[in-house]
mmCIF file of C-alpha atoms in Angstrom:
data_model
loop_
_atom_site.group_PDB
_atom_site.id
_atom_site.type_symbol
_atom_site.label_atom_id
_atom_site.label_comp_id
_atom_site.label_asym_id
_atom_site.label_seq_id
_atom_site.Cartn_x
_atom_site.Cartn_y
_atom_site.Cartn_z
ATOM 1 C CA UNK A 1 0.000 0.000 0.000
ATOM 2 C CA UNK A 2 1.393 3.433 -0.983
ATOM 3 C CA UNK A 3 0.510 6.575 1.082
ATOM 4 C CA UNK A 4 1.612 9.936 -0.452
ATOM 5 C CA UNK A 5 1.753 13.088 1.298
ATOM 6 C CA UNK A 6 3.582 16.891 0.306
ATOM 7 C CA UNK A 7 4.124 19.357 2.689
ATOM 8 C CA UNK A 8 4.510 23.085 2.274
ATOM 9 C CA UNK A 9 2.870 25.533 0.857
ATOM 10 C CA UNK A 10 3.813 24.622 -2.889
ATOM 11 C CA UNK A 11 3.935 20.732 -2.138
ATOM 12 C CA UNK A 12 7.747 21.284 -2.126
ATOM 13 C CA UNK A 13 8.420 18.369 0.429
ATOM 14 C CA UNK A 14 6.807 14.553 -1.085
ATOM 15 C CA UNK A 15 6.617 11.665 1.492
ATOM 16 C CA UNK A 16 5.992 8.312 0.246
ATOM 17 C CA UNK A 17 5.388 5.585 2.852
ATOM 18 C CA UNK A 18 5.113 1.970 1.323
ATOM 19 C CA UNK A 19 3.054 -0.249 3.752
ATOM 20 C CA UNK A 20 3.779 -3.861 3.250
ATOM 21 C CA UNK A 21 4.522 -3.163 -0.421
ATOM 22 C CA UNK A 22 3.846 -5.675 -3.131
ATOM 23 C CA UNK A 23 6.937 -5.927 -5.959
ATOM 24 C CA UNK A 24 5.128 -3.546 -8.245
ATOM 25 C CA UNK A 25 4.699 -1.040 -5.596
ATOM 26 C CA UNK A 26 8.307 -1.145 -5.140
ATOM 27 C CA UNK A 27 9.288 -0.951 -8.604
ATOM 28 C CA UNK A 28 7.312 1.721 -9.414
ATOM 29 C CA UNK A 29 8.943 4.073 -6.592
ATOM 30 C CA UNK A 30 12.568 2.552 -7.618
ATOM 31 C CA UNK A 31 11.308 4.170 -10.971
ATOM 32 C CA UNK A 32 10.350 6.796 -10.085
ATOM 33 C CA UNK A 33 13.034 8.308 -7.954
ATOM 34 C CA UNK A 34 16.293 6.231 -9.152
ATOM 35 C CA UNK A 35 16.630 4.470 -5.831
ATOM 36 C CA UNK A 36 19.847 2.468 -6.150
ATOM 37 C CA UNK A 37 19.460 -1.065 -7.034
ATOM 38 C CA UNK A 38 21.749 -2.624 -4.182
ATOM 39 C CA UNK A 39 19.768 -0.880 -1.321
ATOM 40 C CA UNK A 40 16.614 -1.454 -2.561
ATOM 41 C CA UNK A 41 17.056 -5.006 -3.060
ATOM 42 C CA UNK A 42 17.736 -5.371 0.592
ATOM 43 C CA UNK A 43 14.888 -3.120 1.271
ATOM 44 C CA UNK A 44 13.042 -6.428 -0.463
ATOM 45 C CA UNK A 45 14.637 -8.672 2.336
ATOM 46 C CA UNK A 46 14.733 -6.280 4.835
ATOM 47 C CA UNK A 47 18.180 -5.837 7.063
ATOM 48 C CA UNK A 48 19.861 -6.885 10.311
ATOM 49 C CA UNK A 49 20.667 -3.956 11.650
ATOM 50 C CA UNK A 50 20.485 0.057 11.063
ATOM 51 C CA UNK A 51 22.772 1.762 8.847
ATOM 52 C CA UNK A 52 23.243 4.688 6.436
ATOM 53 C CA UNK A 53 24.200 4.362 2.574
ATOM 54 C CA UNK A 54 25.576 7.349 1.051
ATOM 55 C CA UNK A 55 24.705 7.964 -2.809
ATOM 56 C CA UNK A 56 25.384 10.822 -5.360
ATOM 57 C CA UNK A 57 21.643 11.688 -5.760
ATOM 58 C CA UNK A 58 19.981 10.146 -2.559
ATOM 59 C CA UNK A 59 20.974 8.657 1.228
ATOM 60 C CA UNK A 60 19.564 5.086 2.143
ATOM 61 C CA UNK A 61 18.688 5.219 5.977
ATOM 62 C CA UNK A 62 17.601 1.626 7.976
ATOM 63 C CA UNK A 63 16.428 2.189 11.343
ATOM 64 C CA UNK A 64 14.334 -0.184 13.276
ATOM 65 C CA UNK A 65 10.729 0.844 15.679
ATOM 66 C CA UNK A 66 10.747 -0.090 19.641
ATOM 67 C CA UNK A 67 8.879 -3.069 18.564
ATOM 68 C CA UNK A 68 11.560 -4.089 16.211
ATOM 69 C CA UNK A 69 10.075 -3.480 12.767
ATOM 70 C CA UNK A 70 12.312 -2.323 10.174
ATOM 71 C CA UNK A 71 11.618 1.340 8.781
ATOM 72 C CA UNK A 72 14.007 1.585 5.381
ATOM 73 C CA UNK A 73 14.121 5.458 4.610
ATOM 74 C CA UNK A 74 15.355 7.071 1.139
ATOM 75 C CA UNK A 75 16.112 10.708 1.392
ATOM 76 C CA UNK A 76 16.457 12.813 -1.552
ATOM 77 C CA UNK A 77 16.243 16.347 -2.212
ATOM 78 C CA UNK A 78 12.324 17.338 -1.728
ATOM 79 C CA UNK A 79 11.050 14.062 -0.980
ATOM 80 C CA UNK A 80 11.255 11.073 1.273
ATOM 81 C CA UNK A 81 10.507 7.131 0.763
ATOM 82 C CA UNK A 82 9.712 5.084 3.617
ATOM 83 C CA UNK A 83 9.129 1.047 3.262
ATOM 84 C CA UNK A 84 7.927 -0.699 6.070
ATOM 85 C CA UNK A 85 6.733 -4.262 6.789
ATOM 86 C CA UNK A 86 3.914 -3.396 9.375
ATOM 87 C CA UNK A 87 2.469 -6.421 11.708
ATOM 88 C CA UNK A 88 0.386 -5.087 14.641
ATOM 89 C CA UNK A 89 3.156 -5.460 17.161
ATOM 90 C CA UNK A 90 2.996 -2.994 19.822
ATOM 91 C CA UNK A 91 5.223 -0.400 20.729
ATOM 92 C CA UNK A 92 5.314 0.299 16.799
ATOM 93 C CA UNK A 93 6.145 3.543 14.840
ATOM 94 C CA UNK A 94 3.301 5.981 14.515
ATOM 95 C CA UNK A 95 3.426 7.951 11.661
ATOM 96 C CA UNK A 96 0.992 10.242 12.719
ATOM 97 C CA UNK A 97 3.271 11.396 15.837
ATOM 98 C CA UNK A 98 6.206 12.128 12.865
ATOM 99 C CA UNK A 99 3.936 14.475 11.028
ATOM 100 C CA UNK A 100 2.507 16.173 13.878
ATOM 101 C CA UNK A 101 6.589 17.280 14.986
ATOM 102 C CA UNK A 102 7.149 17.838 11.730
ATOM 103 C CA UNK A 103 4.070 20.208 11.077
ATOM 104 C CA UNK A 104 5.296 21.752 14.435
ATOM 105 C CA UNK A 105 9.339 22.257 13.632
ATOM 106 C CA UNK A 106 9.183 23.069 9.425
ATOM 107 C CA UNK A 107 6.894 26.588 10.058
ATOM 108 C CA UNK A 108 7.178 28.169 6.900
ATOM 109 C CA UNK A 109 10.524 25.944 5.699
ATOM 110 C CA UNK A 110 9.479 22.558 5.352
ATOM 111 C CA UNK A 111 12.761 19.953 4.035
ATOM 112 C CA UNK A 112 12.474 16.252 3.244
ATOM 113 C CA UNK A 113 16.016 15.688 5.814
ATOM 114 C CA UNK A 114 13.562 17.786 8.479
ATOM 115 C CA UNK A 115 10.959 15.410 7.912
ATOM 116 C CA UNK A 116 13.517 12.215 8.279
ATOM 117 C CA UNK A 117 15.215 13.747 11.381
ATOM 118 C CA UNK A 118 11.230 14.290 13.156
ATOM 119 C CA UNK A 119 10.617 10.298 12.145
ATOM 120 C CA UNK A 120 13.653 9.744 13.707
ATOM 121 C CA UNK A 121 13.126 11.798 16.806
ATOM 122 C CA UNK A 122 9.367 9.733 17.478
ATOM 123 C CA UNK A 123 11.466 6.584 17.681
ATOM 124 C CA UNK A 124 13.866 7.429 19.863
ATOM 125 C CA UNK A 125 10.862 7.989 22.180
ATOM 126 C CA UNK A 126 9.359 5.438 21.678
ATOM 127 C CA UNK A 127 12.831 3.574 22.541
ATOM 128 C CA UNK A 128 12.794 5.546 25.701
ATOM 129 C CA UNK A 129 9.215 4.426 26.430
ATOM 130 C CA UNK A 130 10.079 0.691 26.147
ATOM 131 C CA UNK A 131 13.540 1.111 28.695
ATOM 132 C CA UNK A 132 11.171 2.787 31.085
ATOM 133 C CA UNK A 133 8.674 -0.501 30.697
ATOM 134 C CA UNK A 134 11.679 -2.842 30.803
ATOM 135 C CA UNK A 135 12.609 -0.998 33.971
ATOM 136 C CA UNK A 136 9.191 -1.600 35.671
ATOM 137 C CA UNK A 137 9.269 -5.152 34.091
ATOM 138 C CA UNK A 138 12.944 -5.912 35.315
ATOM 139 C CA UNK A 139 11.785 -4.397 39.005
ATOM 140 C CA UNK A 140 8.726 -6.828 39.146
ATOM 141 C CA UNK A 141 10.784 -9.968 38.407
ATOM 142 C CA UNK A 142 12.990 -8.988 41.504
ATOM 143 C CA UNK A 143 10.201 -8.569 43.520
ATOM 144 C CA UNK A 144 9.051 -11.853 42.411
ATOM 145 C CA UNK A 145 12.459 -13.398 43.001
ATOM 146 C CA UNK A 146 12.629 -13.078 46.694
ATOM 147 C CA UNK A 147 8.785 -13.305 47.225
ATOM 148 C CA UNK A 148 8.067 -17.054 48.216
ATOM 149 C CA UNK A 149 8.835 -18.895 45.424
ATOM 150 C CA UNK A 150 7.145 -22.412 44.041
ATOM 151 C CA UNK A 151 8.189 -24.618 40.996
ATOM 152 C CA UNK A 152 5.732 -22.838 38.971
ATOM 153 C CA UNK A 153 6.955 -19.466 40.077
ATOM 154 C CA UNK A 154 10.590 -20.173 39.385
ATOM 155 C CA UNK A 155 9.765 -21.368 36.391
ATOM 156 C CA UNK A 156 7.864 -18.127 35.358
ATOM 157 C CA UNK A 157 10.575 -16.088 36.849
ATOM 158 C CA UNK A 158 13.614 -17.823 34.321
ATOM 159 C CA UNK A 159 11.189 -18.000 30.951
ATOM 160 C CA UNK A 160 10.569 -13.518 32.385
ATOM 161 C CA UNK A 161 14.340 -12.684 32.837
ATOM 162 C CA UNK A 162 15.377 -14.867 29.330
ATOM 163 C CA UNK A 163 12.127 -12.447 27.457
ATOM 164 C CA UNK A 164 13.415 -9.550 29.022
ATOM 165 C CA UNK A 165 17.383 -10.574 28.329
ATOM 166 C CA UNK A 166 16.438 -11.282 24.751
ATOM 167 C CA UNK A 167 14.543 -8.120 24.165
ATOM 168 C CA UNK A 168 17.578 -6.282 25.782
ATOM 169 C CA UNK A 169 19.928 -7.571 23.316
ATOM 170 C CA UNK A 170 18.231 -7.381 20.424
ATOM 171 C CA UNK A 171 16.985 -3.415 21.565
ATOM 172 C CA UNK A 172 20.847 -2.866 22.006
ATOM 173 C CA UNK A 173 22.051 -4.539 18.430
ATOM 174 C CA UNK A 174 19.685 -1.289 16.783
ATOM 175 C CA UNK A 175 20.281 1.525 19.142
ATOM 176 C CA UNK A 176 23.696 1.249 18.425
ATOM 177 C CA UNK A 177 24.295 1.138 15.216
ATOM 178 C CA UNK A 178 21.675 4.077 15.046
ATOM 179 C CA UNK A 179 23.979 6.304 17.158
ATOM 180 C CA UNK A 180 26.782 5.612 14.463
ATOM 181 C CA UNK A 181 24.254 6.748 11.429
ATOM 182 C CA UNK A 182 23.217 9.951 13.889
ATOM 183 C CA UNK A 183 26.935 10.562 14.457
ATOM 184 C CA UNK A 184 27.789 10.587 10.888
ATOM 185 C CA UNK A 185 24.606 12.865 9.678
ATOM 186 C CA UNK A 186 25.782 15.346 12.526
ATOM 187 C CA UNK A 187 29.139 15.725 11.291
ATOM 188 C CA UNK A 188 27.395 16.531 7.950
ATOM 189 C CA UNK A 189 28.384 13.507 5.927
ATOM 190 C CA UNK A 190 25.100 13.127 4.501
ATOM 191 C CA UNK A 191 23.815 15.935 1.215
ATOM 192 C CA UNK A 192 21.339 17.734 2.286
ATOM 193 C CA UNK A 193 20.979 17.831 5.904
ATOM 194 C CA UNK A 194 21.736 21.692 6.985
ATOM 195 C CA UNK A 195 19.906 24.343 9.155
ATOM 196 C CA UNK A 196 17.562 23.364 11.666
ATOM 197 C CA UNK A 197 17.978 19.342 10.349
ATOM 198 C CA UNK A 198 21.501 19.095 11.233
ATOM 199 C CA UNK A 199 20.689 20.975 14.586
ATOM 200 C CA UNK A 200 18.289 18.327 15.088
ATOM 201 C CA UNK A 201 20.420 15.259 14.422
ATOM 202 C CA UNK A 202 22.991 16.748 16.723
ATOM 203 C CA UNK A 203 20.520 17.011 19.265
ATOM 204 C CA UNK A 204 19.186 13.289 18.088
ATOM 205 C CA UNK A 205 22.501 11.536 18.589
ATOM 206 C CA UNK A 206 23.370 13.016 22.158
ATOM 207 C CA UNK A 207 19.636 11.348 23.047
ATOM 208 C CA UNK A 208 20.828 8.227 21.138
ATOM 209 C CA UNK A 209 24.028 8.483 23.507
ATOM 210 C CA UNK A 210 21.402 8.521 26.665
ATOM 211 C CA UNK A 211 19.655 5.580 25.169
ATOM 212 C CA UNK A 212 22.505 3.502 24.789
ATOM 213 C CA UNK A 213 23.891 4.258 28.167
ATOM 214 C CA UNK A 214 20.368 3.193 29.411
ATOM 215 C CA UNK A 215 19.944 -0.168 27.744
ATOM 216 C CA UNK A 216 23.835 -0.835 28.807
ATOM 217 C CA UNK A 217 22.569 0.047 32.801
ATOM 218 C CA UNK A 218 19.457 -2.243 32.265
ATOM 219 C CA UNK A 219 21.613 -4.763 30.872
ATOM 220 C CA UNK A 220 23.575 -4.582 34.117
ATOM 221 C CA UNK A 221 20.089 -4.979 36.374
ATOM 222 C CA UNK A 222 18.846 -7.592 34.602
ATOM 223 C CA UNK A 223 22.437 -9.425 35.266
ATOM 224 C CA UNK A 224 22.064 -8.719 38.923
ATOM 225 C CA UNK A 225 18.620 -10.269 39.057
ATOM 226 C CA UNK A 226 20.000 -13.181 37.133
ATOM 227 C CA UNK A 227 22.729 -13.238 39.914
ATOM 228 C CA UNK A 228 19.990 -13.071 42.722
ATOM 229 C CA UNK A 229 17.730 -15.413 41.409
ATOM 230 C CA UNK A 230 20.744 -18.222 41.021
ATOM 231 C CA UNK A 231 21.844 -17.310 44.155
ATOM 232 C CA UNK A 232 17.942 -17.692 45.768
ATOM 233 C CA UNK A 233 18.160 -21.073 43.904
ATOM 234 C CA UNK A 234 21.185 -22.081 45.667
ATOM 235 C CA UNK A 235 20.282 -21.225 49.067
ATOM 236 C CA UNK A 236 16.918 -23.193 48.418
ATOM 237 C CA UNK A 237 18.329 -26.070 47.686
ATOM 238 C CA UNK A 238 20.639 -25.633 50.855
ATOM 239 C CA UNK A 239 17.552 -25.255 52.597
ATOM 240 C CA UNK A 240 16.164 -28.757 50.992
ATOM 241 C CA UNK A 241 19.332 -30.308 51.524
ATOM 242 C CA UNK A 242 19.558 -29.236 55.187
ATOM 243 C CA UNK A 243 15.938 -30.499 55.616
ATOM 244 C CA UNK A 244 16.586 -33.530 54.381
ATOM 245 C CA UNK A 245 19.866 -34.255 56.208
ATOM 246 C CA UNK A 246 17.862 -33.398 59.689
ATOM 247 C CA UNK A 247 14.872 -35.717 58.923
ATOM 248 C CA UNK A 248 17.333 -38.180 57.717
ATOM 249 C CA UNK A 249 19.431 -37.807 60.879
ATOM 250 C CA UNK A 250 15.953 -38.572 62.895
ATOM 251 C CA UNK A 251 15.168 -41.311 61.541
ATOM 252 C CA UNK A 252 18.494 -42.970 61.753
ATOM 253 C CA UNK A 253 18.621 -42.865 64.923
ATOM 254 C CA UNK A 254 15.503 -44.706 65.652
ATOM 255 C CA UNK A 255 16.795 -47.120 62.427
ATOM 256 C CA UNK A 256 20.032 -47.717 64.758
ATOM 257 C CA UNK A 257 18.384 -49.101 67.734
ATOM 258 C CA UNK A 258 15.550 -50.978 65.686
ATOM 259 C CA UNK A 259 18.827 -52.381 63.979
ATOM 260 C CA UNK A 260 20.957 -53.363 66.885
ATOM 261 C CA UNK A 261 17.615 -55.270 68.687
ATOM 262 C CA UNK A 262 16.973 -56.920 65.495
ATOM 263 C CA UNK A 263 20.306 -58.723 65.174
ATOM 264 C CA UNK A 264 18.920 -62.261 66.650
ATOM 265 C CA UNK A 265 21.723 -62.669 68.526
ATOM 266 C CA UNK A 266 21.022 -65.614 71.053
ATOM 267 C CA UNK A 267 22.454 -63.850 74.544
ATOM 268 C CA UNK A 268 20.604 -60.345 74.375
ATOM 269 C CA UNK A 269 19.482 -59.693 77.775
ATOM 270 C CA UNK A 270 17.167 -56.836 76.841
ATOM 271 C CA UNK A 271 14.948 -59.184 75.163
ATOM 272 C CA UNK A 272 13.696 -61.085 77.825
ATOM 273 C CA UNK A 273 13.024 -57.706 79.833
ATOM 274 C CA UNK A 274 9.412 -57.035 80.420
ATOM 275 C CA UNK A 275 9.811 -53.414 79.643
ATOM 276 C CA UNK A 276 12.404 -53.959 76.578
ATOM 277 C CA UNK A 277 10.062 -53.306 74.115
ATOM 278 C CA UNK A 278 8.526 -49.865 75.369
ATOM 279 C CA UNK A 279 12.395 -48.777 76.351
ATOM 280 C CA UNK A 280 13.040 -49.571 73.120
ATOM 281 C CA UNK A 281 10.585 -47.367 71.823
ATOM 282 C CA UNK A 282 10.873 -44.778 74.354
ATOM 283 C CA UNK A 283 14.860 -44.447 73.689
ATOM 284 C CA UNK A 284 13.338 -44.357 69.483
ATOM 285 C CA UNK A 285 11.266 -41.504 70.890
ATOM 286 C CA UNK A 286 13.799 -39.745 72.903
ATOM 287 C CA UNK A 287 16.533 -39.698 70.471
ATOM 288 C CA UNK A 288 14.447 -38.021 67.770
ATOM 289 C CA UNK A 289 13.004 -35.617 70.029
ATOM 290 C CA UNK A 290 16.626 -34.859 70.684
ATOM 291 C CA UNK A 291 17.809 -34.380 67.481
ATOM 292 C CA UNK A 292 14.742 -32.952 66.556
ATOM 293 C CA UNK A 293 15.406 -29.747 68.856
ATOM 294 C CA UNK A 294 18.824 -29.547 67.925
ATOM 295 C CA UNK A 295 18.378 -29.329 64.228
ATOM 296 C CA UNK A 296 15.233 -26.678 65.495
ATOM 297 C CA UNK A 297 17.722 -24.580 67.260
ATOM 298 C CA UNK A 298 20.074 -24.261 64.300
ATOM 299 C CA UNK A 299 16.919 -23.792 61.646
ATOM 300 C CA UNK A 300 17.413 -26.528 59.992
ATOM 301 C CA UNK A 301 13.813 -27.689 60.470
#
């Protein structure tokens, strides 16, 4: 699906956003504008990772939403292409919010690289809006390590900190190559990007710099809560272990005595006592209770 829109007050700036575009949708903008052949073959197969593609007539732009969907962005002078596979996910792009800061910044100068820079600036937000849910996220699995904690729970806890470590890493693999492409369009290596665009990108890659540092930090957390949670593992199964040694310990001792009056042997005075039998049972009785306080006094019961 092809959406066209100009800006300005002669139409001067053309944005073309191709919505999971058929081949003939893409052919006929390749056409139309002279997009080079190499990028927009990949732009078919859609990339790994942001960068930026220098050419004599246009700049080839990849950048990728909160939700991980890949935005592939041709700027040229007076217009802009976007191609985008879009899927429903959430924490996606909204176009709407790039027009709106456009509208707001271009005032009576509208440019195709101001237009690029305000899609640009709506996903760094949007990054920022999914570290500050990972936060909360990363915050309620630590909570949820060192509440009391079942099979089932510790089970939900590992599949939560793998989603969140995943997400993490692949956040970090587009945020920062995405600093690199902001870093080169603010040292003006990219045609076309002056005035209030390249004040913008500036501005843009010191907030990619803060979103880096931010994933990195989060990265960090979500190591410590790893740490914690093997280490609340550990000390459960020292618990278990400590349990079962004590209960173990109990009933070997009444296992020893039932043992030793169970040998058969023919000269074993105690068994033609008239009390041998309850002594037996009340030594059985008195030896656990024994132990049984003594393990209760360390807390190992």
């Amino acid at each position: 699906m092809i959406h066209e829109r100009r800006y300005g007050d002669q139409g001067q700036v053309l944005w073309i956003d191709l919505v999971d575009p058929i081949s003939a949708e893409l052919d006929e903008v390749a056409a139309q504008f002279g997009l080079n052949p190499n990028t927009f073959d990949e732009a078919h197969r859609q990339s790994a990772r942001p960068m930026l593609r220098r050419y004599p007539d246009h700049a080839y732009v990849v950048a990728f939403s909160a939700a991980l969907t890949e935005i592939d962005m041709y700027l040229g002078p007076g217009w802009l292409v976007t191609i985008r596979h879009h899927d429903g996910r959430a924490n996606d792009w909204d176009p709407d919010e790039t027009v709106e800061r456009f509208d707001r910044r271009a005032g009576d100068d509208p440019t195709a690289a101001l237009l690029l820079m305000s899609l640009i600036d709506v996903l760094i937000d949007d990054y920022f809006d999914r570290t500050d849910e990972i936060e909360d996220e990363v915050e309620s699995v630590e909570e949820q390590i060192f509440a009391s904690a079942t099979a089932r729970t510790e089970r939900e806890v590992q599949a939560r900190l793998f989603a969140l470590r995943r997400e993490l890493l692949h956040l970090r693999r587009v945020v920062m190559p995405l600093r690199e492409v902001l870093g080169a369009i603010s040292r003006q290596e990219v045609a076309g990007i002056t005035g209030e665009s390249l004040v913008l990108a500036r501005d843009l890659y010191d907030r990619m710099l803060r979103v880096v540092e931010v994933v990195d930090e989060q990265r960090e957390l979500l190591g410590n809560a790893v740490d914690a949670h093997l280490a609340v593992m550990s000390n459960q199964m020292n618990l278990v272990m400590k349990q079962l040694t004590a209960w173990g310990s109990i009933v070997f001792g009444a296992t020893l005595i039932a043992g030793i009056y169970g040998m058969n042997f023919e000269h074993m005075p105690e068994l033609s006592w008239t009390l041998g039998y309850p002594l037996a049972l009340a030594m059985m009785a008195a030896l656990s209770a024994v132990l049984y306080r003594v393990f209760r006094r360390r807390d190992w019961l």
